[in-house]
Coordinates of C-alpha atoms in Angstrom, one line a residue:
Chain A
X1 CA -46.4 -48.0 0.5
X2 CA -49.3 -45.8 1.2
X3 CA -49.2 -42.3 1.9
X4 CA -52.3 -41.2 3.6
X5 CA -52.1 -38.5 6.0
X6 CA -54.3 -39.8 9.1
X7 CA -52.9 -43.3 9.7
X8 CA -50.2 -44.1 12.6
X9 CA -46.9 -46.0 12.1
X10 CA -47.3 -49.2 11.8
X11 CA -45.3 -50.8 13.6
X12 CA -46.4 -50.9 18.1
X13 CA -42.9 -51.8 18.8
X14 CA -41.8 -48.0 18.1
X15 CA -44.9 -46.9 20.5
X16 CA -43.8 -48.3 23.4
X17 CA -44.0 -45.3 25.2
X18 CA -47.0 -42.5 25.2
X19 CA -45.1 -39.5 25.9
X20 CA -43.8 -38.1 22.3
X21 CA -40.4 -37.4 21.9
X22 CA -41.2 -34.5 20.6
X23 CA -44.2 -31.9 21.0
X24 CA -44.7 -28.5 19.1
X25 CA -47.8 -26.9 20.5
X26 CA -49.0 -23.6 18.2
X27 CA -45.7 -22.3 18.3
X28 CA -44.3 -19.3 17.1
X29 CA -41.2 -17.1 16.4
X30 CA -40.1 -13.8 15.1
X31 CA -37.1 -12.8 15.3
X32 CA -37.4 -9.4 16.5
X33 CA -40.7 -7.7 18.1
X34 CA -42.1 -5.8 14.9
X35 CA -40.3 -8.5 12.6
X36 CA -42.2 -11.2 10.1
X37 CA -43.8 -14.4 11.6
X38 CA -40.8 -16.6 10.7
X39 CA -43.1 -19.5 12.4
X40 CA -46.8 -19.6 13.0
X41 CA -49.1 -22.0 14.7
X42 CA -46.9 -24.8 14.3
X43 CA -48.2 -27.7 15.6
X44 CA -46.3 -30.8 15.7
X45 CA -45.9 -34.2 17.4
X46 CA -43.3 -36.9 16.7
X47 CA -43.0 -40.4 18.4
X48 CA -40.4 -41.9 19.8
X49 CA -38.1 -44.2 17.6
X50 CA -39.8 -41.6 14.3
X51 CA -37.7 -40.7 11.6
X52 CA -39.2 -37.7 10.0
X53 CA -37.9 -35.6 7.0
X54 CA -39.1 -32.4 6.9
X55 CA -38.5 -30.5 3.6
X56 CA -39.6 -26.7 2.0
X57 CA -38.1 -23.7 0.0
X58 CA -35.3 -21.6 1.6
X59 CA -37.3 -19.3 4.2
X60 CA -39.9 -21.9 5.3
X61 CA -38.7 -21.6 8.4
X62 CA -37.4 -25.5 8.5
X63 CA -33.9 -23.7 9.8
X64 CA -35.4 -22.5 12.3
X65 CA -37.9 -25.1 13.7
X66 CA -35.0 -27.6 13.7
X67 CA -32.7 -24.2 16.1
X68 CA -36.2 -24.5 18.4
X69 CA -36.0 -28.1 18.7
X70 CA -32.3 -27.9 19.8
X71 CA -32.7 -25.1 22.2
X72 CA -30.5 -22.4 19.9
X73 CA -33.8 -20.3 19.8
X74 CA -36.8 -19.8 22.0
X75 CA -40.2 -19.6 20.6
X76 CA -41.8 -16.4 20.8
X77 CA -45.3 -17.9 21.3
X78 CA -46.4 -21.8 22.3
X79 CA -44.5 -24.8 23.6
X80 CA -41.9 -26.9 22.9
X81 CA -41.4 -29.5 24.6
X82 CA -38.0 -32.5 23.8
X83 CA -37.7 -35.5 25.7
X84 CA -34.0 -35.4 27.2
X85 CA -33.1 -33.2 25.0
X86 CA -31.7 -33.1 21.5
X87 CA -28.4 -33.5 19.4
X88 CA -28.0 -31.6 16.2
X89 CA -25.9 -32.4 13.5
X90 CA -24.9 -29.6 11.0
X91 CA -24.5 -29.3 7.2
X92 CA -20.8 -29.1 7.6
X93 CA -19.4 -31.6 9.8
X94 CA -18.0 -28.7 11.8
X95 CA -15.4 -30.8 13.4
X96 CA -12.6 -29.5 15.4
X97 CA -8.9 -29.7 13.0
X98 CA -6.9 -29.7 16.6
X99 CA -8.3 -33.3 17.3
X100 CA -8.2 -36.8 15.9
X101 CA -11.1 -38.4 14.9
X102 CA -11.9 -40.1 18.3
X103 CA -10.9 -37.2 19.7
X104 CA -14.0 -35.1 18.5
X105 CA -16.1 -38.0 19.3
X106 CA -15.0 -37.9 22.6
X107 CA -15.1 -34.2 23.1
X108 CA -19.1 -34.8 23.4
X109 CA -18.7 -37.3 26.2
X110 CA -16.3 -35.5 27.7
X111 CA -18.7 -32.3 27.7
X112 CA -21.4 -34.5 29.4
X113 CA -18.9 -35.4 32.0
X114 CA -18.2 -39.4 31.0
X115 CA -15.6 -40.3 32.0
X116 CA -11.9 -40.7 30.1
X117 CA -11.3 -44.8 30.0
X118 CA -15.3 -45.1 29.2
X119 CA -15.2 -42.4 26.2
X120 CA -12.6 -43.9 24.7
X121 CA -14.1 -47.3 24.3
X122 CA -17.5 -45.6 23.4
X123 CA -15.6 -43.3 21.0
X124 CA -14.1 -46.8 19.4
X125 CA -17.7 -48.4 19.3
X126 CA -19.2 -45.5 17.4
X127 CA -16.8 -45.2 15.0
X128 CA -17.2 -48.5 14.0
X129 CA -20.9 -48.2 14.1
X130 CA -20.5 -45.5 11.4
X131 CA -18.0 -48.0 9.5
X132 CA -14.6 -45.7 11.1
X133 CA -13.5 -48.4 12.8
X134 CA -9.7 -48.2 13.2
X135 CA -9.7 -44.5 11.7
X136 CA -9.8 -42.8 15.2
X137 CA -6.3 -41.6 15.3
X138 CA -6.8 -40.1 11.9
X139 CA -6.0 -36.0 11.5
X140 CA -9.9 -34.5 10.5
X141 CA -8.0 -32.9 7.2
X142 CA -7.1 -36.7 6.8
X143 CA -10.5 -37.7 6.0
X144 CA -12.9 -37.7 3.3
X145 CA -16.3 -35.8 3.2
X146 CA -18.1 -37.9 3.7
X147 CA -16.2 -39.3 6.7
X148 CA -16.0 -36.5 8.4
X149 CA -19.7 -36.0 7.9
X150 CA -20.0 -39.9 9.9
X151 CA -17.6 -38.4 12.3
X152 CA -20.3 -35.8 12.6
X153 CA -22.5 -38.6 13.1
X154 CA -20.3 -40.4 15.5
X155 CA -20.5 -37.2 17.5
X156 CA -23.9 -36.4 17.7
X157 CA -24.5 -40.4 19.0
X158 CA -22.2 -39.7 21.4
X159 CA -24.4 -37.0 23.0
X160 CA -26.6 -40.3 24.0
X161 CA -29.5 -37.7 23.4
X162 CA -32.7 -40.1 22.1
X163 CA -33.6 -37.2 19.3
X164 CA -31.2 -36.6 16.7
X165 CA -31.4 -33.4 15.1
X166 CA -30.2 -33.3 11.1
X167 CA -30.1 -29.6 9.5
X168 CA -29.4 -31.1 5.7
X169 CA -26.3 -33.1 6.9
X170 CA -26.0 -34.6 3.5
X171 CA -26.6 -31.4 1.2
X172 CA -23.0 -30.7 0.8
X173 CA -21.5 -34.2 -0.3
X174 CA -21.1 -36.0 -4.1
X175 CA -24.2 -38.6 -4.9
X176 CA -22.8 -41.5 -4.5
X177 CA -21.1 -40.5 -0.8
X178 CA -24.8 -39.2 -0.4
X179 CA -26.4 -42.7 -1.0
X180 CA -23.8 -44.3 0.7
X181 CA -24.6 -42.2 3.8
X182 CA -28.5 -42.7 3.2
X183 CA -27.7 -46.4 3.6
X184 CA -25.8 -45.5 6.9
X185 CA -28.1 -43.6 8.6
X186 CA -31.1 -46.2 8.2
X187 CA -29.2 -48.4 9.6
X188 CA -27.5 -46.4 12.6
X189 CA -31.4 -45.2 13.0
X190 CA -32.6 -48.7 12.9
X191 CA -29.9 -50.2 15.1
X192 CA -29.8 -47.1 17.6
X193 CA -33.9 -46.2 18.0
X194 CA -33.6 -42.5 18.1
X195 CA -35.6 -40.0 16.6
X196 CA -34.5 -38.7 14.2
X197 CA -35.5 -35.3 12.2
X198 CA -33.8 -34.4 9.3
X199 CA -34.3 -31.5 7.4
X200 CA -33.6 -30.8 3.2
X201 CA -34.3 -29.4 0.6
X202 CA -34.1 -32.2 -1.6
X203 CA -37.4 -33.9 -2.2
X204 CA -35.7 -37.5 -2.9
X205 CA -33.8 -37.4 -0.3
X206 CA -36.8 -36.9 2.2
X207 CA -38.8 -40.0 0.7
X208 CA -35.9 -41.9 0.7
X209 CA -35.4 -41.7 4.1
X210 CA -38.1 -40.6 5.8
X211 CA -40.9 -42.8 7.6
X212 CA -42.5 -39.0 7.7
X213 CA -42.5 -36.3 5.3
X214 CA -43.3 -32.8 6.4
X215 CA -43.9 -29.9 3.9
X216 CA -43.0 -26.5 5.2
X217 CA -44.3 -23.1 3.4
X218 CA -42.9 -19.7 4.4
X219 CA -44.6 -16.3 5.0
X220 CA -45.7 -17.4 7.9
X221 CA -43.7 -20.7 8.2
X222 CA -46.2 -23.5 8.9
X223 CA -46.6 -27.2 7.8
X224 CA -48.9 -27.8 4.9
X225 CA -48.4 -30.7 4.0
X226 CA -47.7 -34.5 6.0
X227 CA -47.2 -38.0 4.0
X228 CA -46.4 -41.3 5.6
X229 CA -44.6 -43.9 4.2
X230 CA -45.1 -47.3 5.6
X231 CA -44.1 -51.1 4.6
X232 CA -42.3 -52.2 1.9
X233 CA -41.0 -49.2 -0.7
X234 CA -41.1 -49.6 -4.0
X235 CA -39.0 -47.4 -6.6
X236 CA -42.3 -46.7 -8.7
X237 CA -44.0 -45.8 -5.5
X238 CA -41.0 -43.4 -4.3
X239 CA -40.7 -41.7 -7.8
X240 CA -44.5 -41.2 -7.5
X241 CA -44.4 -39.2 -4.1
X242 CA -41.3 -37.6 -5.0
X243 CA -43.3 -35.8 -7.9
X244 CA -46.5 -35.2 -6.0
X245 CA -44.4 -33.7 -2.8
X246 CA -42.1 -31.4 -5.6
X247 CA -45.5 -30.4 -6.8
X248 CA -46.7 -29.2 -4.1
X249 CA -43.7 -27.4 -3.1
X250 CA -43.8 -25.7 -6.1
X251 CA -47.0 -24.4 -5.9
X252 CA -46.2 -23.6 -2.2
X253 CA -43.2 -21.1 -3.6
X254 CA -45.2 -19.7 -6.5
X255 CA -47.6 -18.5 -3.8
X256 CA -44.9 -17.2 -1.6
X257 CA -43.5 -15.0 -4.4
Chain B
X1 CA 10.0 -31.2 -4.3
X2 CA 11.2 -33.8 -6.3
X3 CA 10.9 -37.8 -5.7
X4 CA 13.8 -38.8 -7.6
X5 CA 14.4 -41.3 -5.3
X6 CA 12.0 -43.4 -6.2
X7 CA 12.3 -43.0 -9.7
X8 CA 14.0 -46.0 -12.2
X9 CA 15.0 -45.3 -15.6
X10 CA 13.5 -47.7 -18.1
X11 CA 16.5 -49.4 -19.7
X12 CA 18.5 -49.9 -15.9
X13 CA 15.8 -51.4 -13.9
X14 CA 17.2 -55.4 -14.1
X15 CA 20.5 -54.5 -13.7
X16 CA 20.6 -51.8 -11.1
X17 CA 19.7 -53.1 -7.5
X18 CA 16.1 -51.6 -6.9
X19 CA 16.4 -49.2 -3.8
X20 CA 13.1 -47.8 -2.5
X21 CA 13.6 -45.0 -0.4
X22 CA 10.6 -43.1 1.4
X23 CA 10.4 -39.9 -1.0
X24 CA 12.9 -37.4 0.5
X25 CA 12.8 -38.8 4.1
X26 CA 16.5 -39.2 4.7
X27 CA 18.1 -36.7 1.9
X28 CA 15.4 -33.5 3.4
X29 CA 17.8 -33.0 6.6
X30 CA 20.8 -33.2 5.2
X31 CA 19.9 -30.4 2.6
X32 CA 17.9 -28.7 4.6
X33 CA 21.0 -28.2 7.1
X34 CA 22.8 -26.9 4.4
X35 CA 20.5 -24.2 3.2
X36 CA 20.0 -23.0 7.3
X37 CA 23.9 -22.5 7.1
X38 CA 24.5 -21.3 3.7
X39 CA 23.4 -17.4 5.2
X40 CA 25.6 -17.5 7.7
X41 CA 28.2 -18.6 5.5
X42 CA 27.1 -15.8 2.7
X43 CA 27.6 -13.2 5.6
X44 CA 30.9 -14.3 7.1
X45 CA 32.1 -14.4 3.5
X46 CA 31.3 -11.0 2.3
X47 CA 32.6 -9.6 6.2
X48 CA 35.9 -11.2 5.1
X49 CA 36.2 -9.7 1.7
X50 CA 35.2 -6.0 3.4
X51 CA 38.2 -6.5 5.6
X52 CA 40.4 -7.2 2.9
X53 CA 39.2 -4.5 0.7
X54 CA 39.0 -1.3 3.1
X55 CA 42.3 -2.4 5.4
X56 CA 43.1 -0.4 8.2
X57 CA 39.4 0.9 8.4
X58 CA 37.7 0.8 11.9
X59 CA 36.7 -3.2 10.8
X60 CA 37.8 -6.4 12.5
X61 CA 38.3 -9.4 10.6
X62 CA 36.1 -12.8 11.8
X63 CA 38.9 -14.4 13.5
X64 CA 39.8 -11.5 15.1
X65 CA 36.4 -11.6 16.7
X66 CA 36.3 -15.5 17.2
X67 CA 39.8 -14.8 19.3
X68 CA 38.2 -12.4 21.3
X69 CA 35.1 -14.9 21.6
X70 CA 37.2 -17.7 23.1
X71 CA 39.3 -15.4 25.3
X72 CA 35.8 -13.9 26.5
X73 CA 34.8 -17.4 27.0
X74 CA 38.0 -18.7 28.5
X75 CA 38.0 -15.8 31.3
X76 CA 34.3 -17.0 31.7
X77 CA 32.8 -13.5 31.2
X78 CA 30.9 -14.9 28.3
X79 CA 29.2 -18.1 29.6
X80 CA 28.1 -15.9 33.1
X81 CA 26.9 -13.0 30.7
X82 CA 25.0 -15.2 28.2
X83 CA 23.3 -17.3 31.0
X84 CA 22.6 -13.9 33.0
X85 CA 21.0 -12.4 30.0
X86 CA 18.9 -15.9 29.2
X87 CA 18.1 -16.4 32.5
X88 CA 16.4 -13.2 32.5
X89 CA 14.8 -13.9 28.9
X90 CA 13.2 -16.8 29.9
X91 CA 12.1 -15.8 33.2
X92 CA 10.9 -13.1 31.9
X93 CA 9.2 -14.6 28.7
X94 CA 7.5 -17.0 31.0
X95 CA 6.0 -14.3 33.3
X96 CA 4.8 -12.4 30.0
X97 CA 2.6 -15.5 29.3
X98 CA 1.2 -15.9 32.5
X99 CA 0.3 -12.5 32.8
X100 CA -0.6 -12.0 29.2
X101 CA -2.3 -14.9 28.7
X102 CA -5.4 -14.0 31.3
X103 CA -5.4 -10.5 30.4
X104 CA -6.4 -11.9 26.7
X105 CA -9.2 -14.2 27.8
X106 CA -10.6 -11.2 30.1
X107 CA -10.5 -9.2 26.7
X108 CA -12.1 -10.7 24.5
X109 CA -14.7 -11.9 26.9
X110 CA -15.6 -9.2 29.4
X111 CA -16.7 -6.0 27.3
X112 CA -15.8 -3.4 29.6
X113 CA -12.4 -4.7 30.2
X114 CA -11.6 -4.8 25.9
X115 CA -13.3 -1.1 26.0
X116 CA -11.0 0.1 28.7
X117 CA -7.9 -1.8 28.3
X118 CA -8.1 -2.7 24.3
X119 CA -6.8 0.0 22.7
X120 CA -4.6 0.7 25.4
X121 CA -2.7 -3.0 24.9
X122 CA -2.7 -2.3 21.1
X123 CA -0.8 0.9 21.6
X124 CA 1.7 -0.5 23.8
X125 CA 3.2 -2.7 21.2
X126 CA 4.0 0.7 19.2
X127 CA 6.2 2.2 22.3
X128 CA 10.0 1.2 22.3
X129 CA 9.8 -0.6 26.0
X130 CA 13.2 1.2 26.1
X131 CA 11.4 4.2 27.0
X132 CA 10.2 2.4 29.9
X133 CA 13.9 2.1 31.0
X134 CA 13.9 5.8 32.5
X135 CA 11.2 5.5 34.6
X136 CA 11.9 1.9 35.7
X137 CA 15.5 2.9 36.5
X138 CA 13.9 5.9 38.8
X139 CA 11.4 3.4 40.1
X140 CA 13.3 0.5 41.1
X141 CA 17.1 1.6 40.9
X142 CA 19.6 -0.7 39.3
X143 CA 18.0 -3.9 40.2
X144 CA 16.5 -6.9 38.3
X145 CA 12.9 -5.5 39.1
X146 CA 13.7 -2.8 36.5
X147 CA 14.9 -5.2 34.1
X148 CA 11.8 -7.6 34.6
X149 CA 9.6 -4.7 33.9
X150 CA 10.7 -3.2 30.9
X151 CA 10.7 -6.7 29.5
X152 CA 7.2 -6.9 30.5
X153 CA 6.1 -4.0 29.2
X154 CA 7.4 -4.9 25.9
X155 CA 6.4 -8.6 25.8
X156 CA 2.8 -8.6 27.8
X157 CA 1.0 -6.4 25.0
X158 CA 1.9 -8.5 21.6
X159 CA 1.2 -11.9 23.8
X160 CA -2.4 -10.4 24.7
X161 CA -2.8 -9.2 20.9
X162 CA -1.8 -12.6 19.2
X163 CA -3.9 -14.6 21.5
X164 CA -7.0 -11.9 21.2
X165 CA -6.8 -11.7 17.6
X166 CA -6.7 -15.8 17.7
X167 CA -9.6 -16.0 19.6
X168 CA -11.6 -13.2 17.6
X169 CA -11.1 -14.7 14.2
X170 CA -12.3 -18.2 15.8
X171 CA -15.2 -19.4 13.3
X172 CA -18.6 -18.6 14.8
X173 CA -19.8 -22.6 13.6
X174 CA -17.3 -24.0 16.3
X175 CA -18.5 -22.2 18.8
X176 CA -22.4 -23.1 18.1
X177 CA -21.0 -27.1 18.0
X178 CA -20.0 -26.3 21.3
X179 CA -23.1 -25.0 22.6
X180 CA -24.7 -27.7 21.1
X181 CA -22.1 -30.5 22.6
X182 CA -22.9 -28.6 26.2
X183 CA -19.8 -26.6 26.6
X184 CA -20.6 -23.6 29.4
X185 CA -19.2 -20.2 28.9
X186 CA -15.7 -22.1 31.1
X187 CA -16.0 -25.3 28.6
X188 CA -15.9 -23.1 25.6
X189 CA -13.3 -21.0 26.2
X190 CA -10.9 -24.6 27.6
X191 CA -12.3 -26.7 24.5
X192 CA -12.9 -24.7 21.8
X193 CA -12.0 -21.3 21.5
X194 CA -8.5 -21.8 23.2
X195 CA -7.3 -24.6 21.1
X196 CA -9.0 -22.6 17.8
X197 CA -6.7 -19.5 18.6
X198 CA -3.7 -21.6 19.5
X199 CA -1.6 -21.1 15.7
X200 CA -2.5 -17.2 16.5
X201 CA -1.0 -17.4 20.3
X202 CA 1.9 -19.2 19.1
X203 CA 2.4 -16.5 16.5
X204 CA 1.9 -13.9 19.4
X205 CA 4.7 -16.0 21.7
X206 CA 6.9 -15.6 19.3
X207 CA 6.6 -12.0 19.2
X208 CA 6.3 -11.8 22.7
X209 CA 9.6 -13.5 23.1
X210 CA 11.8 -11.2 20.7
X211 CA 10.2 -8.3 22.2
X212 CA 11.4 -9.6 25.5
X213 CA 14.8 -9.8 24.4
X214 CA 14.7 -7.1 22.5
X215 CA 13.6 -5.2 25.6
X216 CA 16.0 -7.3 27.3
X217 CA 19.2 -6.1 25.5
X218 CA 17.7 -2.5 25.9
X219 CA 17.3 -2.9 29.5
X220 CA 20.8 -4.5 30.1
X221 CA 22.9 -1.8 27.7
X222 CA 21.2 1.4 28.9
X223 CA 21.0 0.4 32.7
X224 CA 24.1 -1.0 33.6
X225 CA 26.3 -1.5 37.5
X226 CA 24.3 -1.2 40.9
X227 CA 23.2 -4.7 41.8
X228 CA 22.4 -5.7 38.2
X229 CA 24.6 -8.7 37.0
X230 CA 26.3 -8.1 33.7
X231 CA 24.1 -9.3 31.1
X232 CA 25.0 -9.6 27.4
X233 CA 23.8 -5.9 26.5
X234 CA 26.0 -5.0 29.4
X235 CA 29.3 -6.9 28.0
X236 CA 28.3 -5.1 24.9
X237 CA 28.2 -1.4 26.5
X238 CA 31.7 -2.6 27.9
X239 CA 33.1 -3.2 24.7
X240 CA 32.1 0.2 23.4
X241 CA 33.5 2.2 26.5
X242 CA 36.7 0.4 25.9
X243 CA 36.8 1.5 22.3
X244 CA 36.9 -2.9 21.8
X245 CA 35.2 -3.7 18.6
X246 CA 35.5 -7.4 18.4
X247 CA 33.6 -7.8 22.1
X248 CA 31.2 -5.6 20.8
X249 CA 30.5 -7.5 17.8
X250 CA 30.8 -11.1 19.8
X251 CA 28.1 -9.6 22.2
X252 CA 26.0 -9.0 18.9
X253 CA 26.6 -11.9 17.3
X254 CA 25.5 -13.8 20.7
X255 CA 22.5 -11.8 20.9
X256 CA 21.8 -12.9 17.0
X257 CA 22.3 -16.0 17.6
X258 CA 20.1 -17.1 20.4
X259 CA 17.2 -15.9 18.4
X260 CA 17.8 -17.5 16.0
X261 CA 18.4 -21.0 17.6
X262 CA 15.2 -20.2 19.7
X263 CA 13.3 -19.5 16.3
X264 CA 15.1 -22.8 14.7
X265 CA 14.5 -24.8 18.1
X266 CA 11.3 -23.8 19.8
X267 CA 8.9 -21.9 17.6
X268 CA 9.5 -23.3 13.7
X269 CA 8.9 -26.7 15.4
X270 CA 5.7 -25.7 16.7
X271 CA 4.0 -23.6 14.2
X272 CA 5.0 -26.9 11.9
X273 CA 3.8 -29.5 14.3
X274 CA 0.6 -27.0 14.9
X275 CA 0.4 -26.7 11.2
X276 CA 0.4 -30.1 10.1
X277 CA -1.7 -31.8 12.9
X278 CA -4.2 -29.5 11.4
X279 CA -3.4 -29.9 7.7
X280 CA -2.3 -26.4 7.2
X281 CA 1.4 -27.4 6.5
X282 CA 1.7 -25.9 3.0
X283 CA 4.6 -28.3 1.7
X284 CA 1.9 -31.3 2.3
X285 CA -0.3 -29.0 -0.1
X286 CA 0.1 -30.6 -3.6

């Protein structure tokens, strides 16, 4: 594991293709005219098939790059730029208690116009991609947490979008459903090849998963800091750039205050 | 409630054939019958005991009334004045809706329509639609127009208001999961704000249906001959112009009862079935 800040991913396979899937060019937002630079100058490019974590103190703005990317908000200066467009996946699974579990899987294909005998075998190959197989006809307020939040998951696949938006999807479940769901969404990442930008506040959780760790500061929002994480990853190693990332944050927040 | 069904006591369990029932499934009608008669049953009871305490007052005992209910019945004034009266219910129930149901969406989505018609639908629910009967009489004469309308003007308002306050208290999160699924302003409303504010529409049906015959029964005992059919409100008008207090009190009783079996029937089964698709049902809640 290394965790130098110039080198690319290592693996060509992923960089197929030159356009990025995502392109941030000095952008920035306030929220009204006279308002506080929520983001400045923000600058960011992520390839296709990426999975990058991007973590900071409440008020770095992370909230609000991830609303950019998914075309809630509109930068007030700059460019954004998302291949085909993006799916977003919330803290709280937000799923809707009037349908099954297929049923809010298929609300996303059926928004995008697929039609009804395709979604509900899409719907069925989801779920069981997120381990629900055989759970579609369940009642939401049947399930779990942590299965709704793979519902969640189900759903935003179903958008067939190639950038998957996460605004700290896991922040709200027990740790052990957390590690569970860490394990999941490697391998829905891995077997799927989207891109994949996930946003928390937990340090761990970030190196854990992330192929990409960004380090957001507020007052102005901007990225200060960028690790990679490539090859093999050892716990040692992990625990190491946990520390020296939560260091850095700290010292990011003490200057903030 | 209790799962003695399944329950073995410790010193019985070899000799006593083991019989698993699913908890309450089978015994939960039965009793639940029961209880749905047992006010009736109070009330009947305590009419009886008035008539034998105050003899000779202006009261008439049950069976007097359930003689005058089958003779009623038997002439066939009864069946042509319940289905005149339900036929008008229902027809005009389900006109309430459509109408209603529109004017809520335009509501709460066009802003100069909830400025200029809000408050106005919110007040309506607080005038008696019998005051509507006047003016509708003078209007329409003594048709079913003026029935129609009064019932309109007394159901249309609390459908709006249950579906508006449904659709106003619908989580601001499902509506951003919409915009991020794709849903257009059309999409929205079909997929996600409808079916949030459905428990508050049905709530605002049922409202909208006792105010209709409410309204109805208004309608049909202060507007009565002309080309208007007798209704029950009519048959009960009757009965007081021929000094005949058991028809009045069968008309009543009628009137009672078909809201109640359309509460029993119709809208308990639907707030339940709404309720525990959506895991609301508060006897699930343990």
């Amino acid at each position: 594991m290394t965790t130098t800040a110039a080198t690319l991913p290592d693996d060509p396979a992923r960089l197929r293709t030159t356009t990025p899937a995502v392109r941030l060019r000095q952008v920035g937002k306030r929220y009204t005219a006279d308002g506080p630079d929520v983001l400045r100058e923000v600058d960011l490019t992520i390839e296709p098939g990426e999975l990058v974590c991007v973590v900071g103190a409440s008020g770095s703005g992370k909230s609000t790059l991830l609303a950019l990317l998914a075309g809630l908000e509109q930068p007030t200066s700059g460019s954004v730029e998302v291949a085909c467009g993006a799916a977003l996946m919330f803290q709280e699974p937000a799923l809707f208690p009037w349908l099954s579990a297929r049923g809010n899987v298929e609300l996303a294909m059926r928004l995008s116009g697929v039609g009804r005998h395709e979604r509900h075998e899409r719907a069925e190959e989801l779920l069981r991609l997120v381990h629900l197989g055989g759970w579609g006809d369940s009642a939401v307020h049947e399930l779990s947490g942590g299965m709704r939040q793979r519902v969640a998951l189900a759903r935003a696949l179903a958008q067939e979008r190639d950038v998957l938006l996460m605004d700290e999807p896991f922040a709200a479940l027990d740790a052990a459903t957390r590690d569970l769901l860490h394990d999941e969404l490697e391998r829905v990442w891995l077997s799927t090849g989207r891109t994949v930008v996930l946003i928390t506040h937990d340090v761990g959780e970030a190196v854990r998963l992330g192929r990409r760790v960004l380090l957001m500061a507020g007052r102005p929002g901007r990225v200060v800091g960028e690790w990679r994480i490539e090859g093999p990853r050892s716990e040692a190693a992990a625990v190491g750039l946990t520390a020296v990332i939560t260091d850095r944050l700290r010292e990011e927040h003490h200057r903030a205050v | 409630m209790p799962s003695d069904a399944t329950t073995l006591a410790p010193g019985r369990a070899s000799t006593a054939p083991l019989v698993v029932r699913p908890a309450g499934r089978d015994a939960r009608p039965v009793r639940h019958g029961a209880a749905v008669l047992l006010g009736p049953v109070a009330l009947l009871a305590a009419w009886q005991l008035v008539v034998w305490l105050a003899p000779g007052a202006a009261v008439v005992s049950p069976s007097d009334v359930a003689r005058a209910a089958a003779g009623a019945w038997a002439r066939g004034d009864l069946p042509s004045a319940l289905t005149t009266s339900l036929g008008r219910g229902v027809v005009g129930f389900a006109l309430a809706v459509v109408i209603g149901t529109p004017l809520a969406i335009a509501v709460a989505h066009v802003r100069w329509f909830r400025t200029a018609f809000g408050p106005l639908l919110k007040g309506l629910v607080v005038l008696p639609s019998v005051a509507w009967v006047p003016a509708a009489v003078l209007w329409f004469g003594l048709t079913d127009a003026t029935v129609y309308f009064v019932v309109l003007m007394g159901s249309v308002p609390s459908v709006v208001n249950g579906l508006v306050a449904g659709m106003a208290q619908v989580p601001p999160l499902y509506r951003r999961v919409g915009t991020v699924l794709g849903a257009g302003p059309l999409a929205m409303t079909r997929h996600v704000v409808l079916p949030a504010a459905l428990p508050a529409y049905v709530a605002g049906l049922r409202q909208g249906w006792a105010f209709s015959w409410r309204s109805l029964m208004g309608a049909e005992l202060i507007a009565g001959g002309g080309r208007l059919g007798v209704g029950l409100g009519a048959l009960l008008q009757e009965g007081r112009a021929l000094g005949d207090l058991a028809t009045v009190l069968v008309a009543m009783l009628l009137i009672l009862t078909v809201g109640v079996l359309a509460e029993l029937f119709a809208f308990a089964p639907l707030e339940g079935r709404l309720a525990r698709r959506r895991g609301l049902d508060p006897r699930a809640a343990r």
